Amino acid sequence: MSVYRDVWEHSIGDPESFWGEAAKQIDWYREPTVVLDRTKDPIFKWFSDGEMNTCFNALDRHVANGLGESTALIYDSPVSQSKATYSYRELLDQVARFAGVLRDLGVQKGDRVVIYMPMIPQAVVAMLACARLGAVHSVVFGGFAAHELALRIEDAKPKVVVTASCGIEVNRVIEYKPLIDAALEESAHKPSHCVVFQRPEVSAGMMQGRDIDWAGAMQSAEPAPCVPLNATDPLYILYTSGTTGRPKGVVRDNGGHAVALRWSMTNIYDTNAGEVFWAASDVGWVVGHSYIVYAPLLAGATTVMYEGKPVGTPDAGAYWRVIAEYGVKTLFTAPTGFRAIKREDPQGRLLDKYDLSSLRYLFLAGERLDPETYSWASSLLGVPVIDHWWQTETGWPIAANHMGLDPMPAKPGSPTVPVAGFDVRIFDETGEQVSPGAEGLIMIRTPLPPGCMSEVWGDKDKFYDAYLSHTPGYYLTGDGGHFDDDGYLFVMGRVDDVINVAGHRLSTGEIEEILAAHPDVAECAVIGVSDELKGQVPRGLVVLKAGVTRANDEISEELVKRVRDQLGAVVSLRRVDVIGALPKTRSGKVLRKNMRSIADGIDIPVPSTIDNPAILEDLRAVLESQ
Ligand code: COA
Ligand code: AMP
């Protein structure tokens, strides 16, 4: 039997002993005696009587163990032309001090703190400072607009918001403070304070009494110690797009999260203390939470925080420069980044300028890795390219090649095999499990392993209703796919209304809500269509109210702008078409699945209940036009 099979079967057959053993890699104030609490099945809890602190495990214990002078974090920012390096001791000092700032502002265990920051070290400091106090952080991606930020503030009800004066994109500086002010104006919940880190590029206007200057507060703050927490206490809330118009707050606990991420660093990513790990993502996404911040630091490794793009900062050799400059062993990013590099430098000529001998692995996730990008990256870099599949909800990979345990031959198009702890099954639409080769809904048998979501913030039934009620005993992933005869999993895409744009997860429902609110729109649909660079991009289709006489182009432009202003530029909605009617069944259900398949050039059966088949044909003409 392969090592992998053996380990996986142990993790599924006896999760208590498997994860009990893994938990020894974490320092506990009180060791857990209950590894898996099954008393509230189907909601399971890990290490329920254990006490620990995630920040202690990420920083203090390394300093105590003699790793204080090792590099914890490297900041590289081509957009602001700055670089910085923090040892574990320096990072601990900043984090303890900022925890002191938050404590002085009244933040205590269980309070929420919203962090709206660009890719600067202060974002990591703020996250770890919350973890230190047991406050629950909720990081909001800087590419979201004020309205999205307001929705999250209203839901999380933070005591404090932490921000910076600006974010920097390739072609522009984005002032954050006006966005924060607008979000706080819109939100019914008003945090008592807003801490602002002033970057040299922009000086943010401050509201007296409410707004606190980061640098000034840090000068006078006393460092705060770690607060012992129950393993099941929440570490963070991360909002993600679901099938409805409202983002869901995925809650992650402390103990299970630390155990799972620590295990993954050695066994999946094969990266340990003293080695350099670079997740080229953003702290606003789950990849950033897990693999820019927590996992590398839990392992005592060096994490790279890169404020730039794969292309344009300044060229398609940017990733190679960073790898060479810092001796990166493991790079983790989204396939889109590599498609962008390939588009600008198809022969990989810029690679010749750099020494990439430190690089051992390229891990890709966030969207389906198309075989062409896989082959291009593999032959260019000459290192294993590992497709792995995961979700905000799981927080770490569900399927991967375990490079530190038992590397397996890759199959292009497959994220390899289920990760230890994940019992992945495929079901058809009637609820029957299917054999290898047959396509279906991907489910995970419960209990999910440690590190996965524990609840949806503010809605105690939602976790069950949205994920666990579909098939009793199983977690619904929302993705479709199949196993092959060798047990390799193939993930083919979402079966719901979630789309992935440049590795960013978005809900078509949320975009539809904005289009539908336009006074001239009677009804609308948004679908994800294939895009060579971004994997998918949204396309809007609207039916106008009777009697509207304004030019279609003018209305389309307004709609595109509304989505950009309310959701954010990152949505990348470039096109909204005005059509005569939406294709529907006789009972009025919009045939989104058929619309999606037309857009992707795939033929699927048209339901016999269709109301007017001609509409689908009209739509084909619209969707096939560029
Ligand atoms: N703050 C403000 N605006 C942001 C932003 C942020 N943090 N991130 C992106 N945006 C804006 C961009 O400036 C762009 O605006 P524009 O329409 O005015 O040009 C828009 O949102 C779309 O951004 P992006 O998706 O980054 O597309 P792009 O065309 O600028 O760049 C890539 C394309 C491929 C270079 C880019 O998507 C990329 O670097 N991908 C790497 C993958 C990745 O990091 N995925 C994260 C999940 S792992
Ligand atoms: P997010 O929650 O933003 O991480 O997005 C999760 C979704 O991204 C999954 O449900 C998948 O649809 C998609 N995804 C992530 N990684 C992969 C992968 N390796 N292959 C296919 N789809 C992926």
GROMACS .gro file of C-alpha atoms in nm, residues 50-270:
model
  221
   50GLY     CA    1  -0.811   2.230   2.456
   51GLU     CA    2  -0.675   2.578   2.531
   52MET     CA    3  -0.423   2.756   2.314
   53ASN     CA    4  -0.350   3.081   2.130
   54THR     CA    5  -0.283   3.093   1.755
   55CYS     CA    6  -0.059   3.401   1.776
   56PHE     CA    7   0.151   3.233   2.044
   57ASN     CA    8   0.202   2.938   1.810
   58ALA     CA    9   0.281   3.162   1.514
   59LEU     CA   10   0.528   3.392   1.692
   60ASP     CA   11   0.606   3.366   2.065
   61ARG     CA   12   0.696   2.999   2.070
   62HIS     CA   13   0.945   3.038   1.785
   63VAL     CA   14   1.116   3.324   1.965
   64ALA     CA   15   1.118   3.118   2.286
   65ASN     CA   16   1.268   2.826   2.090
   66GLY     CA   17   1.559   3.027   1.953
   67LEU     CA   18   1.415   3.124   1.615
   68GLY     CA   19   1.385   3.493   1.710
   69GLU     CA   20   1.642   3.613   1.458
   70SER     CA   21   1.504   3.399   1.170
   71THR     CA   22   1.313   3.588   0.906
   72ALA     CA   23   0.938   3.568   0.959
   73LEU     CA   24   0.818   3.803   0.687
   74ILE     CA   25   0.959   3.957   0.372
   75TYR     CA   26   0.766   4.247   0.224
   76ASP     CA   27   0.831   4.327  -0.140
   77SER     CA   28   0.633   4.602  -0.305
   78PRO     CA   29   0.719   4.704  -0.660
   79VAL     CA   30   0.416   4.935  -0.664
   80SER     CA   31   0.555   5.148  -0.381
   81GLN     CA   32   0.917   5.064  -0.450
   82SER     CA   33   0.977   4.943  -0.098
   83LYS     CA   34   1.104   4.629   0.069
   84ALA     CA   35   1.131   4.524   0.432
   85THR     CA   36   1.225   4.220   0.634
   86TYR     CA   37   1.094   4.126   0.980
   87SER     CA   38   1.255   3.867   1.204
   88TYR     CA   39   1.028   3.663   1.430
   89ARG     CA   40   1.135   3.884   1.720
   90GLU     CA   41   1.056   4.205   1.528
   91LEU     CA   42   0.720   4.078   1.411
   92LEU     CA   43   0.631   3.967   1.762
   93ASP     CA   44   0.723   4.311   1.896
   94GLN     CA   45   0.496   4.485   1.641
   95VAL     CA   46   0.209   4.244   1.697
   96ALA     CA   47   0.224   4.261   2.078
   97ARG     CA   48   0.232   4.641   2.057
   98PHE     CA   49  -0.061   4.660   1.818
   99ALA     CA   50  -0.252   4.419   2.041
  100GLY     CA   51  -0.183   4.679   2.313
  101VAL     CA   52  -0.331   4.950   2.088
  102LEU     CA   53  -0.646   4.745   2.030
  103ARG     CA   54  -0.674   4.657   2.398
  104ASP     CA   55  -0.651   5.028   2.487
  105LEU     CA   56  -0.939   5.089   2.247
  106GLY     CA   57  -1.146   4.842   2.447
  107VAL     CA   58  -1.106   4.537   2.221
  108GLN     CA   59  -1.140   4.213   2.415
  109LYS     CA   60  -1.176   3.844   2.350
  110GLY     CA   61  -1.474   3.780   2.122
  111ASP     CA   62  -1.498   4.139   1.990
  112ARG     CA   63  -1.478   4.176   1.613
  113VAL     CA   64  -1.225   4.390   1.424
  114VAL     CA   65  -1.269   4.460   1.052
  115ILE     CA   66  -0.941   4.496   0.862
  116TYR     CA   67  -0.955   4.671   0.524
  117MET     CA   68  -0.596   4.694   0.412
  118PRO     CA   69  -0.369   4.659   0.113
  119MET     CA   70  -0.086   4.405   0.098
  120ILE     CA   71   0.138   4.567   0.358
  121PRO     CA   72   0.294   4.409   0.671
  122GLN     CA   73   0.059   4.610   0.894
  123ALA     CA   74  -0.226   4.391   0.767
  124VAL     CA   75  -0.048   4.081   0.903
  125VAL     CA   76   0.033   4.266   1.225
  126ALA     CA   77  -0.334   4.360   1.271
  127MET     CA   78  -0.454   4.004   1.207
  128LEU     CA   79  -0.208   3.847   1.450
  129ALA     CA   80  -0.278   4.117   1.710
  130CYS     CA   81  -0.646   4.020   1.702
  131ALA     CA   82  -0.551   3.653   1.736
  132ARG     CA   83  -0.334   3.745   2.034
  133LEU     CA   84  -0.628   3.904   2.217
  134GLY     CA   85  -0.885   3.648   2.105
  135ALA     CA   86  -1.061   3.920   1.904
  136VAL     CA   87  -1.219   3.793   1.583
  137HIS     CA   88  -1.080   3.957   1.271
  138SER     CA   89  -1.268   3.997   0.950
  139VAL     CA   90  -1.042   4.101   0.664
  140VAL     CA   91  -1.219   4.260   0.369
  141PHE     CA   92  -1.039   4.248   0.034
  142GLY     CA   93  -0.922   4.595  -0.071
  143GLY     CA   94  -1.071   4.553  -0.418
  144PHE     CA   95  -1.426   4.556  -0.280
  145ALA     CA   96  -1.618   4.883  -0.296
  146ALA     CA   97  -1.765   5.078  -0.004
  147HIS     CA   98  -2.107   4.912  -0.024
  148GLU     CA   99  -1.955   4.562   0.010
  149LEU     CA  100  -1.747   4.682   0.302
  150ALA     CA  101  -2.060   4.827   0.463
  151LEU     CA  102  -2.244   4.492   0.430
  152ARG     CA  103  -1.960   4.317   0.611
  153ILE     CA  104  -1.932   4.584   0.883
  154GLU     CA  105  -2.305   4.562   0.942
  155ASP     CA  106  -2.291   4.185   0.974
  156ALA     CA  107  -1.972   4.149   1.181
  157LYS     CA  108  -2.045   4.451   1.405
  158PRO     CA  109  -1.680   4.532   1.477
  159LYS     CA  110  -1.570   4.741   1.772
  160VAL     CA  111  -1.279   4.877   1.567
  161VAL     CA  112  -1.193   4.905   1.196
  162VAL     CA  113  -0.827   4.900   1.089
  163THR     CA  114  -0.726   5.048   0.757
  164ALA     CA  115  -0.451   5.225   0.564
  165SER     CA  116  -0.457   5.554   0.379
  166CYS     CA  117  -0.438   5.385   0.038
  167GLY     CA  118  -0.391   5.082  -0.178
  168ILE     CA  119  -0.172   5.093  -0.486
  169GLU     CA  120  -0.266   4.929  -0.814
  170VAL     CA  121  -0.042   4.919  -1.123
  171ASN     CA  122  -0.193   5.230  -1.274
  172ARG     CA  123  -0.345   5.417  -0.981
  173VAL     CA  124  -0.346   5.491  -0.611
  174ILE     CA  125  -0.675   5.410  -0.440
  175GLU     CA  126  -0.760   5.623  -0.138
  176TYR     CA  127  -0.911   5.395   0.124
  177LYS     CA  128  -1.032   5.649   0.377
  178PRO     CA  129  -1.316   5.789   0.160
  179LEU     CA  130  -1.430   5.429   0.105
  180ILE     CA  131  -1.421   5.357   0.478
  181ASP     CA  132  -1.605   5.681   0.555
  182ALA     CA  133  -1.874   5.597   0.297
  183ALA     CA  134  -1.908   5.243   0.431
  184LEU     CA  135  -1.941   5.367   0.790
  185GLU     CA  136  -2.198   5.621   0.676
  186GLU     CA  137  -2.401   5.346   0.505
  187SER     CA  138  -2.370   5.086   0.781
  188ALA     CA  139  -2.625   5.091   1.063
  189HIS     CA  140  -2.352   4.959   1.292
  190LYS     CA  141  -2.088   5.218   1.386
  191PRO     CA  142  -1.758   5.096   1.527
  192SER     CA  143  -1.618   5.315   1.802
  193HIS     CA  144  -1.277   5.364   1.639
  194CYS     CA  145  -1.094   5.345   1.310
  195VAL     CA  146  -0.716   5.297   1.321
  196VAL     CA  147  -0.546   5.436   1.010
  197PHE     CA  148  -0.197   5.348   0.889
  198GLN     CA  149  -0.076   5.649   0.691
  199ARG     CA  150   0.124   5.545   0.385
  200PRO     CA  151   0.362   5.800   0.232
  201GLU     CA  152   0.163   5.810  -0.093
  202VAL     CA  153  -0.157   5.951   0.063
  203SER     CA  154  -0.233   6.129   0.386
  204ALA     CA  155  -0.585   6.034   0.496
  205GLY     CA  156  -0.816   6.290   0.651
  206MET     CA  157  -0.900   6.193   1.010
  207MET     CA  158  -1.222   6.233   1.204
  208GLN     CA  159  -1.138   6.361   1.551
  209GLY     CA  160  -1.237   6.131   1.832
  210ARG     CA  161  -1.307   5.833   1.607
  211ASP     CA  162  -0.994   5.797   1.393
  212ILE     CA  163  -0.662   5.695   1.547
  213ASP     CA  164  -0.323   5.727   1.380
  214TRP     CA  165  -0.145   5.389   1.372
  215ALA     CA  166   0.206   5.523   1.421
  216GLY     CA  167   0.115   5.753   1.710
  217ALA     CA  168  -0.081   5.482   1.889
  218MET     CA  169   0.204   5.230   1.849
  219GLN     CA  170   0.450   5.472   2.009
  220SER     CA  171   0.259   5.494   2.333
  221ALA     CA  172   0.121   5.137   2.348
  222GLU     CA  173   0.234   4.873   2.596
  223PRO     CA  174   0.272   4.524   2.448
  224ALA     CA  175  -0.018   4.291   2.529
  225PRO     CA  176   0.029   3.923   2.618
  226CYS     CA  177  -0.148   3.628   2.450
  227VAL     CA  178  -0.492   3.548   2.588
  228PRO     CA  179  -0.552   3.172   2.641
  229LEU     CA  180  -0.846   3.067   2.424
  230ASN     CA  181  -1.063   2.768   2.392
  231ALA     CA  182  -0.970   2.575   2.077
  232THR     CA  183  -1.324   2.624   1.949
  233ASP     CA  184  -1.326   3.002   1.998
  234PRO     CA  185  -1.345   3.184   1.664
  235LEU     CA  186  -1.022   3.314   1.511
  236TYR     CA  187  -1.177   3.493   1.217
  237ILE     CA  188  -1.475   3.556   0.993
  238LEU     CA  189  -1.412   3.564   0.620
  239TYR     CA  190  -1.699   3.662   0.396
  240THR     CA  191  -1.741   3.469   0.076
  241SER     CA  192  -1.984   3.470  -0.211
  242GLY     CA  193  -2.258   3.215  -0.199
  243THR     CA  194  -2.555   3.156  -0.421
  244THR     CA  195  -2.757   3.439  -0.270
  245GLY     CA  196  -2.699   3.811  -0.303
  246ARG     CA  197  -2.554   3.835   0.051
  247PRO     CA  198  -2.201   3.719   0.133
  248LYS     CA  199  -2.172   3.449   0.400
  249GLY     CA  200  -1.941   3.492   0.698
  250VAL     CA  201  -1.734   3.174   0.718
  251VAL     CA  202  -1.615   3.128   1.079
  252ARG     CA  203  -1.289   2.949   1.153
  253ASP     CA  204  -1.191   2.826   1.497
  254ASN     CA  205  -0.845   2.850   1.658
  255GLY     CA  206  -0.734   2.498   1.753
  256GLY     CA  207  -0.845   2.291   1.454
  257HIS     CA  208  -0.719   2.559   1.217
  258ALA     CA  209  -0.370   2.565   1.371
  259VAL     CA  210  -0.342   2.185   1.373
  260ALA     CA  211  -0.459   2.144   1.012
  261LEU     CA  212  -0.243   2.422   0.869
  262ARG     CA  213   0.065   2.302   1.055
  263TRP     CA  214   0.009   1.949   0.922
  264SER     CA  215  -0.038   2.079   0.567
  265MET     CA  216   0.290   2.270   0.563
  266THR     CA  217   0.497   1.957   0.619
  267ASN     CA  218   0.288   1.698   0.441
  268ILE     CA  219   0.142   1.882   0.143
  269TYR     CA  220   0.371   2.178   0.085
  270ASP     CA  221   0.691   2.012   0.211
   0.00000   0.00000   0.00000
